Amino acid sequence: MYNLKDLKSYTKSYKKSVENPEAFWDAIAKANFVWKRPWSRVLEWDFSLPKISWFEGAQLNITENCIDRHLEQNGNKTAILFEPNNPNESSEAITYTDLHKRVNQFANVLKSKGIQKGDRVCVYLPMIPELAIAVLACARIGAIHSVVFAGFSANALASRINDCDCKLLITSDGGYRGAKTIDLKSIVDTALLDCAGIEAVLVAKRIHTDISMVSGRDFWLQPLLESASAICEATVMDAEDPLFILYTSGSTGQPKGMVHTTAGYMVYSAYTFKNIFQYEPEDIYWCTADIGWITGHSYIVYGPLLNGATTLMFEGVPSYPDYGRFWSIVEKHKVSQFYTAPTAIRALAKQGLDLVSPYDLSSLKVLGTVGEPINEEAWHWYNDHIGKRKCPIVDTWWQTETGGIMISPIPKSFDGKPTFATLPFVGIQPALMDEKGEEIEGNSVEGRLCIKFPWPSMARTIWGNHQRYKETYFSAYDQSYFTGDGALRDENGHYRITGRVDDVIIVSGHNLGTAPIEDAINEHPKVAESAIVGYPHDIKGSALYGYITLKNSDDTNAAALKVEINQLISKHIGPIAKLDKIQFTSGLPKTRSGKIMRRILRKIASKDTSNLGDISTLLNPEVVETIMKNSL
Ligand code: 7RM
C-alpha cells in the first residue's frame, strides 16, 4: 500500500493517476485488499446526474479487510489502544484477535435484535472501545451506521435518527469528559420521544450510574455480548452498497446525511492513511478526533485498521487533568504519528511550554492537522515545540463529503509549508474557478476550489435527497464537484485553502479571505485566537470586524493593542485589510468539532441578532451572549 516514497514516485504516480485513473486504482485495489469477487468496471461516472460508481460488480466485506486478514500474521498485535479519560485508570490494548471476537459478538447481538443488511443503526456513544466495535459490527452484517457525535443535543440526535429512519440505537449510560460526566442516556430518552422508528436501544455501561431503562426497548449491552457467539460470517456486500451515513451541516437548512459506499471508501481511506502518515508496522498512530466526525471514521477506525495499524483512541480532553495530557499520552504510548486540529494546537500553545517540556516527545515522526486553515504562528509552534523541527507536518485538507484526505503534504515526497495544504493527493484533480464558472489556469491565481474528476471515496448522495446533492455540489460549475472552499495556487502550484467562500469579504472592491487576516493577527504575541467577519459599510460596501481573544484576558492596554494589530495586518496584507472594529472577547463561538461559527459573529457584527439560528449545538453557547453584550 506504501508506494509514495519520494518526489519521483509521487510525480510518476500522480501522472498515471490522471492519465489513466482506472488502471491506477485498479492496481491499488487488486494489490492491497481481499475481495470475494472482482469488479467488472473500475469507474463509471457522470457528474451531471450525478452518478459515480467505483469497482462495480465487486463483492467484499470491509471488516474482513480491517480485521480477519490480519489475524494469521498479526493476531496479537494491538489494533485499538484505548486511553481512558482518567489517567489513573489503566489503558486497554485490544488485539486484532480480541477485536475480531468482540466485533463478531456485537454483530450477532445486532442480528438478534432483527438488524439486517441495509438497515440503519444510529451510534451515539462516547469515545470508548464499544464505539469503534459498534461501527465495525454494523459493517460486518451490512447495516448502515450513522454515528452521531455524543456532544449533540437530544433535538439534533432525534432529527438525525428520523432523517434516515434508524431502527436501532446504540448508546451508553454516560461518558466521561475531563472533570465532567455526561448523562447520555437521559438525552437519548428525550430524543426518543420523537423517534417512533427505533425498535431497540443497546446500552453500554461506562459510568455505572442508575439510569432508567424502558422495558422491551432498552437492553444492557454487556450481558447480550457475553452470551453471543464469537463467530459471525461477514455479509457479502456489493462495492456500491452504502457503508455509512454521516451528517454534516450546510450553510443552510437541515444537516445533510452524506452517504459513503463500501469499496471506494475502503480503497481510498486505506491508501491515503498509509502514504500520508507513512505508517510503519511498529508505529503507534494517534488521531485526537472523535469518531463522531469523518476524521474519526476514516483516520481512527477504517484507514488504520485496513493497514493493520495500532490506532489509539482517547476518551478525554486536552485539558484534563491539565493541558499536558496530550503530551503525556504521546510519551506514555510512544506515539509515532499525531493528528489533531488547529484549534487544539492554539489552545495548547496558549498555555506556554511548561506543560510541554517535561515530556519526551522523541517518538514522534509525523504531525498532522485537519479541520480548518492552520495559522502560521500555530504551525510554527507545532513544528518547533512538538515536532522539534524533525517531523513533517501534514496539513490535510478534506471534507466529510470527500471521505478521505484530498490535498496534503506527503512526507519524503514533498514538504509542507505553513498555511499551505500543498499538492493534491494522487488521483485528485483540483481546479480553481472564477465567478463566471470558467476554470482559472496557470499559477499564482485564486478562485473557488472544485474537483474535476471522481475519486474512490467521494460521497455518492445525500440520504433521501439526491436533488440536494446535485444542487449543492454539482450545479455551481459544469462537470465539477464544488467544495465550497476558496483556494489559491502559488507560483509552484501549491494550494492554500483560504476558507469557505461564504467567508470571503469584499472591502472596497477587494476580495479578502478571512484566513490570511487572522494569520496576521495571530502573529501578535498577545493574541490567542481571532475571527474576522464582514459587516455592511456605507462607503466600502463591507468593512471588517475582528473578534480577538487574548492569551492573558486581563491585558489592559486595549488601545495600544488595537494599533499594533492593525500594523501587523498592514504589514502582512496591506492597509486595505485593516480592521474597522476590534472586539476583545473571552472566547469565540465554536462548533463541537472546534470550528469557529462565523455565521453568528457575522450577524452580531451586522447588528442583525433577531434570528441567530440554532446555537444549542455550539460547544459554548454562553459566549454568544457575552459577545452580544459587548459588541461595538
Ligand atoms: C475533515 C473535515 C470540511 C471543511 C472544508 C474546509 C475546512 C478542513 C482543512 C480545512 C483549511 C485544512 N471535514 N478544512 N481541513 N481548511 N485547511 N487542512 O474537517 O466536513 O468537517 O469540514 O473544513 O473549509 O470544506 S468537515
XYZ file of C-alpha atoms in Angstrom, residues 2 68 106 127 149 170 242 259 333 342 390 472 543:
13
model
C 3.023 2.219 0.530
C -9.798 -11.056 9.597
C -21.614 -7.420 18.692
C -15.040 7.653 22.810
C -21.324 12.777 17.942
C -26.505 2.096 20.443
C -23.788 2.034 1.479
C -23.730 8.549 2.091
C 2.470 5.196 24.437
C -5.518 23.709 14.694
C 12.229 16.945 12.887
C -25.124 21.628 -3.530
C -15.988 46.540 6.481
